[in-house]
Amino acid sequence: VFPYAAIYRITQAGYLTETKKKTAPDGRLRQYYRITEEGRVHLQEMLAIYRTFLHGVDDILSGKEPT
């Protein structure tokens, strides 16, 4: 259930849009999504925060002094 709740919230926020349903190779009907321009901007912002956090954790683990 969790992935669907996350997709719903991301779609409601305007970061994804639903595309036309398509038949998958296994014959089942699938819903596909497309990232919006607003979603791309948000993704870049979130990746920047993630990278900053990751570098901070790496600095702590390597014993580097805070700057």
N, CA, C and O atoms as a Tinker XYZ file with bonds, in Angstrom:
   268  protein
     1  N      0.830000   -1.194000    0.000000    73     2
     2  CA     0.000000    0.000000    0.000000    64     1     3
     3  C      0.873000    1.256000    0.000000    63     2     4     5
     4  O      0.504000    2.258000   -0.614000    81     3
     5  N      2.017000    1.220000    0.674000    73     3     6
     6  CA     2.845000    2.416000    0.815000    64     5     7
     7  C      3.230000    3.059000   -0.517000    63     6     8     9
     8  O      3.092000    4.274000   -0.653000    81     7
     9  N      3.706000    2.300000   -1.503000    73     7    10
    10  CA     4.096000    2.977000   -2.749000    64     9    11
    11  C      2.947000    3.751000   -3.387000    63    10    12    13
    12  O      3.150000    4.830000   -3.945000    81    11
    13  N      1.742000    3.193000   -3.301000    73    11    14
    14  CA     0.608000    3.873000   -3.912000    64    13    15
    15  C      0.259000    5.152000   -3.164000    63    14    16    17
    16  O     -0.125000    6.144000   -3.783000    81    15
    17  N      0.390000    5.140000   -1.842000    73    15    18
    18  CA     0.143000    6.346000   -1.051000    64    17    19
    19  C      1.163000    7.422000   -1.398000    63    18    20    21
    20  O      0.815000    8.597000   -1.511000    81    19
    21  N      2.413000    7.026000   -1.566000    73    19    22
    22  CA     3.463000    7.989000   -1.917000    64    21    23
    23  C      3.218000    8.558000   -3.315000    63    22    24    25
    24  O      3.343000    9.765000   -3.524000    81    23
    25  N      2.875000    7.704000   -4.257000    73    23    26
    26  CA     2.593000    8.172000   -5.621000    64    25    27
    27  C      1.413000    9.132000   -5.619000    63    26    28    29
    28  O      1.430000   10.150000   -6.312000    81    27
    29  N      0.382000    8.804000   -4.833000    73    27    30
    30  CA    -0.795000    9.679000   -4.741000    64    29    31
    31  C     -0.396000   11.060000   -4.215000    63    30    32    33
    32  O     -0.799000   12.078000   -4.779000    81    31
    33  N      0.402000   11.100000   -3.129000    73    31    34
    34  CA     0.818000   12.385000   -2.554000    64    33    35
    35  C      1.691000   13.175000   -3.529000    63    34    36    37
    36  O      1.529000   14.389000   -3.655000    81    35
    37  N      2.598000   12.514000   -4.210000    73    35    38
    38  CA     3.475000   13.189000   -5.167000    64    37    39
    39  C      2.664000   13.738000   -6.344000    63    38    40    41
    40  O      2.937000   14.828000   -6.845000    81    39
    41  N      1.673000   12.973000   -6.770000    73    39    42
    42  CA     0.797000   13.428000   -7.855000    64    41    43
    43  C     -0.033000   14.620000   -7.402000    63    42    44    45
    44  O     -0.183000   15.593000   -8.141000    81    43
    45  N     -0.576000   14.546000   -6.182000    73    43    46
    46  CA    -1.376000   15.652000   -5.635000    64    45    47
    47  C     -0.541000   16.931000   -5.508000    63    46    48    49
    48  O     -1.067000   18.034000   -5.654000    81    47
    49  N      0.751000   16.779000   -5.238000    73    47    50
    50  CA     1.644000   17.931000   -5.106000    64    49    51
    51  C      1.996000   18.539000   -6.458000    63    50    52    53
    52  O      2.558000   19.633000   -6.518000    81    51
    53  N      1.671000   17.840000   -7.544000    73    51    54
    54  CA     1.945000   18.362000   -8.879000    64    53    55
    55  C      3.285000   17.946000   -9.453000    63    54    56    57
    56  O      3.723000   18.497000  -10.462000    81    55
    57  N      3.946000   16.974000   -8.822000    73    55    58
    58  CA     5.258000   16.548000   -9.293000    64    57    59
    59  C      5.183000   15.433000  -10.332000    63    58    60    61
    60  O      6.143000   15.205000  -11.068000    81    59
    61  N      4.047000   14.739000  -10.394000    73    59    62
    62  CA     3.813000   13.682000  -11.377000    64    61    63
    63  C      2.449000   13.892000  -12.008000    63    62    64    65
    64  O      1.553000   14.487000  -11.408000    81    63
    65  N      2.307000   13.393000  -13.229000    73    63    66
    66  CA     0.994000   13.337000  -13.859000    64    65    67
    67  C      0.788000   11.915000  -14.373000    63    66    68    69
    68  O      1.736000   11.242000  -14.779000    81    67
    69  N     -0.451000   11.478000  -14.350000    73    67    70
    70  CA    -0.768000   10.164000  -14.885000    64    69    71
    71  C     -0.778000   10.240000  -16.406000    63    70    72    73
    72  O     -1.247000   11.220000  -16.985000    81    71
    73  N     -0.264000    9.212000  -17.036000    73    71    74
    74  CA    -0.344000    9.119000  -18.490000    64    73    75
    75  C     -1.453000    8.138000  -18.830000    63    74    76    77
    76  O     -2.069000    7.549000  -17.941000    81    75
    77  N     -1.698000    7.973000  -20.089000    73    75    78
    78  CA    -2.717000    7.032000  -20.531000    64    77    79
    79  C     -2.326000    5.616000  -20.114000    63    78    80    81
    80  O     -1.162000    5.231000  -20.228000    81    79
    81  N     -3.294000    4.846000  -19.634000    73    79    82
    82  CA    -3.015000    3.459000  -19.250000    64    81    83
    83  C     -2.629000    2.667000  -20.490000    63    82    84    85
    84  O     -3.165000    2.873000  -21.579000    81    83
    85  N     -1.676000    1.747000  -20.290000    73    83    86
    86  CA    -1.167000    0.939000  -21.399000    64    85    87
    87  C     -1.154000   -0.529000  -20.998000    63    86    88    89
    88  O     -1.106000   -0.872000  -19.817000    81    87
    89  N     -1.196000   -1.366000  -21.990000    73    87    90
    90  CA    -1.091000   -2.797000  -21.749000    64    89    91
    91  C      0.378000   -3.175000  -21.704000    63    90    92    93
    92  O      1.133000   -2.904000  -22.637000    81    91
    93  N      0.773000   -3.807000  -20.604000    73    91    94
    94  CA     2.157000   -4.240000  -20.419000    64    93    95
    95  C      2.413000   -5.507000  -21.238000    63    94    96    97
    96  O      1.467000   -6.144000  -21.701000    81    95
    97  N      3.687000   -5.877000  -21.421000    73    95    98
    98  CA     4.005000   -7.096000  -22.181000    64    97    99
    99  C      3.337000   -8.358000  -21.618000    63    98   100   101
   100  O      3.078000   -9.310000  -22.354000    81    99
   101  N      3.060000   -8.356000  -20.306000    73    99   102
   102  CA     2.409000   -9.533000  -19.715000    64   101   103
   103  C      0.889000   -9.509000  -19.898000    63   102   104   105
   104  O      0.191000  -10.402000  -19.418000    81   103
   105  N      0.378000   -8.482000  -20.595000    73   103   106
   106  CA    -1.041000   -8.402000  -20.906000    64   105   107
   107  C     -1.882000   -7.642000  -19.898000    63   106   108   109
   108  O     -3.063000   -7.396000  -20.142000    81   107
   109  N     -1.292000   -7.263000  -18.764000    73   107   110
   110  CA    -2.052000   -6.533000  -17.752000    64   109   111
   111  C     -2.044000   -5.045000  -18.048000    63   110   112   113
   112  O     -1.086000   -4.512000  -18.608000    81   111
   113  N     -3.127000   -4.383000  -17.665000    73   111   114
   114  CA    -3.240000   -2.944000  -17.854000    64   113   115
   115  C     -2.416000   -2.243000  -16.781000    63   114   116   117
   116  O     -2.555000   -2.555000  -15.598000    81   115
   117  N     -1.567000   -1.308000  -17.171000    73   115   118
   118  CA    -0.669000   -0.614000  -16.247000    64   117   119
   119  C     -0.888000    0.889000  -16.325000    63   118   120   121
   120  O     -1.162000    1.441000  -17.391000    81   119
   121  N     -0.761000    1.540000  -15.165000    73   119   122
   122  CA    -0.814000    2.991000  -15.094000    64   121   123
   123  C      0.624000    3.488000  -15.059000    63   122   124   125
   124  O      1.425000    3.030000  -14.244000    81   123
   125  N      0.947000    4.409000  -15.928000    73   123   126
   126  CA     2.279000    5.003000  -15.964000    64   125   127
   127  C      2.179000    6.472000  -15.567000    63   126   128   129
   128  O      1.118000    7.089000  -15.667000    81   127
   129  N      3.295000    7.012000  -15.119000    73   127   130
   130  CA     3.347000    8.397000  -14.657000    64   129   131
   131  C      4.477000    9.119000  -15.363000    63   130   132   133
   132  O      5.435000    8.501000  -15.830000    81   131
   133  N      4.353000   10.428000  -15.434000    73   131   134
   134  CA     5.378000   11.280000  -16.056000    64   133   135
   135  C      5.721000   12.378000  -15.049000    63   134   136   137
   136  O      4.832000   12.962000  -14.429000    81   135
   137  N      7.008000   12.652000  -14.895000    73   135   138
   138  CA     7.427000   13.718000  -13.994000    64   137   139
   139  C      7.158000   15.069000  -14.660000    63   138   140   141
   140  O      7.375000   15.236000  -15.860000    81   139
   141  N      6.687000   16.026000  -13.867000    73   139   142
   142  CA     6.420000   17.366000  -14.376000    64   141   143
   143  C      7.674000   18.220000  -14.238000    63   142   144   145
   144  O      8.638000   17.823000  -13.583000    81   143
   145  N      7.655000   19.389000  -14.857000    73   143   146
   146  CA     8.800000   20.305000  -14.701000    64   145   147
   147  C      8.956000   20.698000  -13.234000    63   146   148   149
   148  O     10.074000   20.771000  -12.723000    81   147
   149  N      7.847000   20.947000  -12.566000    73   147   150
   150  CA     7.892000   21.253000  -11.127000    64   149   151
   151  C      8.487000   20.074000  -10.353000    63   150   152   153
   152  O      9.226000   20.266000   -9.387000    81   151
   153  N      8.165000   18.871000  -10.779000    73   151   154
   154  CA     8.726000   17.677000  -10.151000    64   153   155
   155  C     10.223000   17.573000  -10.363000    63   154   156   157
   156  O     10.952000   17.158000   -9.462000    81   155
   157  N     10.686000   17.945000  -11.544000    73   155   158
   158  CA    12.136000   17.927000  -11.821000    64   157   159
   159  C     12.871000   18.928000  -10.929000    63   158   160   161
   160  O     13.943000   18.628000  -10.403000    81   159
   161  N     12.296000   20.110000  -10.764000    73   159   162
   162  CA    12.909000   21.125000   -9.902000    64   161   163
   163  C     12.954000   20.625000   -8.461000    63   162   164   165
   164  O     13.976000   20.744000   -7.787000    81   163
   165  N     11.841000   20.065000   -7.997000    73   163   166
   166  CA    11.783000   19.546000   -6.626000    64   165   167
   167  C     12.791000   18.411000   -6.435000    63   166   168   169
   168  O     13.454000   18.340000   -5.400000    81   167
   169  N     12.908000   17.536000   -7.412000    73   167   170
   170  CA    13.860000   16.439000   -7.334000    64   169   171
   171  C     15.289000   16.972000   -7.208000    63   170   172   173
   172  O     16.064000   16.465000   -6.398000    81   171
   173  N     15.641000   17.974000   -7.989000    73   171   174
   174  CA    16.985000   18.550000   -7.902000    64   173   175
   175  C     17.244000   19.165000   -6.532000    63   174   176   177
   176  O     18.344000   19.045000   -5.991000    81   175
   177  N     16.227000   19.828000   -5.969000    73   175   178
   178  CA    16.359000   20.406000   -4.624000    64   177   179
   179  C     16.567000   19.307000   -3.580000    63   178   180   181
   180  O     17.420000   19.429000   -2.701000    81   179
   181  N     15.790000   18.247000   -3.687000    73   179   182
   182  CA    15.907000   17.143000   -2.730000    64   181   183
   183  C     17.250000   16.424000   -2.868000    63   182   184   185
   184  O     17.832000   16.005000   -1.867000    81   183
   185  N     17.741000   16.278000   -4.086000    73   183   186
   186  CA    19.051000   15.650000   -4.291000    64   185   187
   187  C     20.170000   16.500000   -3.709000    63   186   188   189
   188  O     21.135000   15.966000   -3.162000    81   187
   189  N     20.051000   17.817000   -3.821000    73   187   190
   190  CA    21.066000   18.711000   -3.241000    64   189   191
   191  C     21.094000   18.563000   -1.720000    63   190   192   193
   192  O     22.167000   18.518000   -1.119000    81   191
   193  N     19.926000   18.488000   -1.104000    73   191   194
   194  CA    19.847000   18.300000    0.350000    64   193   195
   195  C     20.445000   16.948000    0.725000    63   194   196   197
   196  O     21.212000   16.846000    1.682000    81   195
   197  N     20.093000   15.919000   -0.027000    73   195   198
   198  CA    20.615000   14.579000    0.233000    64   197   199
   199  C     22.138000   14.556000    0.138000    63   198   200   201
   200  O     22.810000   13.984000    0.997000    81   199
   201  N     22.676000   15.173000   -0.897000    73   199   202
   202  CA    24.137000   15.178000   -1.074000    64   201   203
   203  C     24.836000   15.922000    0.069000    63   202   204   205
   204  O     25.885000   15.488000    0.545000    81   203
   205  N     24.260000   17.029000    0.499000    73   203   206
   206  CA    24.826000   17.775000    1.626000    64   205   207
   207  C     24.841000   16.911000    2.874000    63   206   208   209
   208  O     25.843000   16.855000    3.587000    81   207
   209  N     23.724000   16.236000    3.137000    73   207   210
   210  CA    23.627000   15.347000    4.288000    64   209   211
   211  C     24.647000   14.212000    4.183000    63   210   212   213
   212  O     25.342000   13.898000    5.149000    81   211
   213  N     24.726000   13.603000    2.996000    73   211   214
   214  CA    25.646000   12.492000    2.782000    64   213   215
   215  C     27.093000   12.920000    3.010000    63   214   216   217
   216  O     27.864000   12.183000    3.622000    81   215
   217  N     27.465000   14.090000    2.529000    73   215   218
   218  CA    28.829000   14.589000    2.744000    64   217   219
   219  C     29.085000   14.826000    4.226000    63   218   220   221
   220  O     30.181000   14.553000    4.718000    81   219
   221  N     28.084000   15.331000    4.941000    73   219   222
   222  CA    28.225000   15.545000    6.380000    64   221   223
   223  C     28.445000   14.239000    7.124000    63   222   224   225
   224  O     29.299000   14.158000    8.007000    81   223
   225  N     27.677000   13.222000    6.770000    73   223   226
   226  CA    27.848000   11.912000    7.398000    64   225   227
   227  C     29.216000   11.349000    7.063000    63   226   228   229
   228  O     29.884000   10.791000    7.933000    81   227
   229  N     29.639000   11.485000    5.829000    73   227   230
   230  CA    30.960000   11.005000    5.421000    64   229   231
   231  C     32.057000   11.717000    6.205000    63   230   232   233
   232  O     33.025000   11.087000    6.631000    81   231
   233  N     31.909000   13.035000    6.398000    73   231   234
   234  CA    32.894000   13.793000    7.170000    64   233   235
   235  C     32.964000   13.290000    8.611000    63   234   236   237
   236  O     34.047000   13.150000    9.178000    81   235
   237  N     31.790000   13.019000    9.197000    73   235   238
   238  CA    31.762000   12.517000   10.573000    64   237   239
   239  C     32.448000   11.159000   10.664000    63   238   240   241
   240  O     33.267000   10.927000   11.554000    81   239
   241  N     32.115000   10.278000    9.754000    73   239   242
   242  CA    32.681000    8.932000    9.783000    64   241   243
   243  C     34.178000    8.916000    9.517000    63   242   244   245
   244  O     34.886000    8.036000   10.006000    81   243
   245  N     34.662000    9.875000    8.752000    73   243   246
   246  CA    36.092000    9.910000    8.449000    64   245   247
   247  C     36.880000   10.718000    9.477000    63   246   248   249
   248  O     38.105000   10.807000    9.393000    81   247
   249  N     36.176000   11.309000   10.451000    73   247   250
   250  CA    36.849000   12.063000   11.505000    64   249   251
   251  C     37.255000   13.463000   11.089000    63   250   252   253
   252  O     38.051000   14.096000   11.782000    81   251
   253  N     36.742000   13.961000    9.994000    73   251   254
   254  CA    37.065000   15.286000    9.521000    64   253   255
   255  C     36.485000   16.346000   10.458000    63   254   256   257
   256  O     35.363000   16.203000   10.944000    81   255
   257  N     37.238000   17.385000   10.705000    73   255   258
   258  CA    36.786000   18.486000   11.571000    64   257   259
   259  C     35.684000   19.286000   10.879000    63   258   260   261
   260  O     35.764000   19.513000    9.671000    81   259
   261  N     34.653000   19.722000   11.618000    73   259   262
   262  CA    33.586000   20.541000   11.017000    64   261   263
   263  C     34.139000   21.863000   10.487000    63   262   264   265
   264  O     35.076000   22.429000   11.052000    81   263
   265  N     33.554000   22.338000    9.412000    73   263   266
   266  CA    34.007000   23.611000    8.826000    64   265   267
   267  C     33.054000   24.724000    9.166000    63   266   268
   268  O     33.270000   25.866000    8.761000    81   267
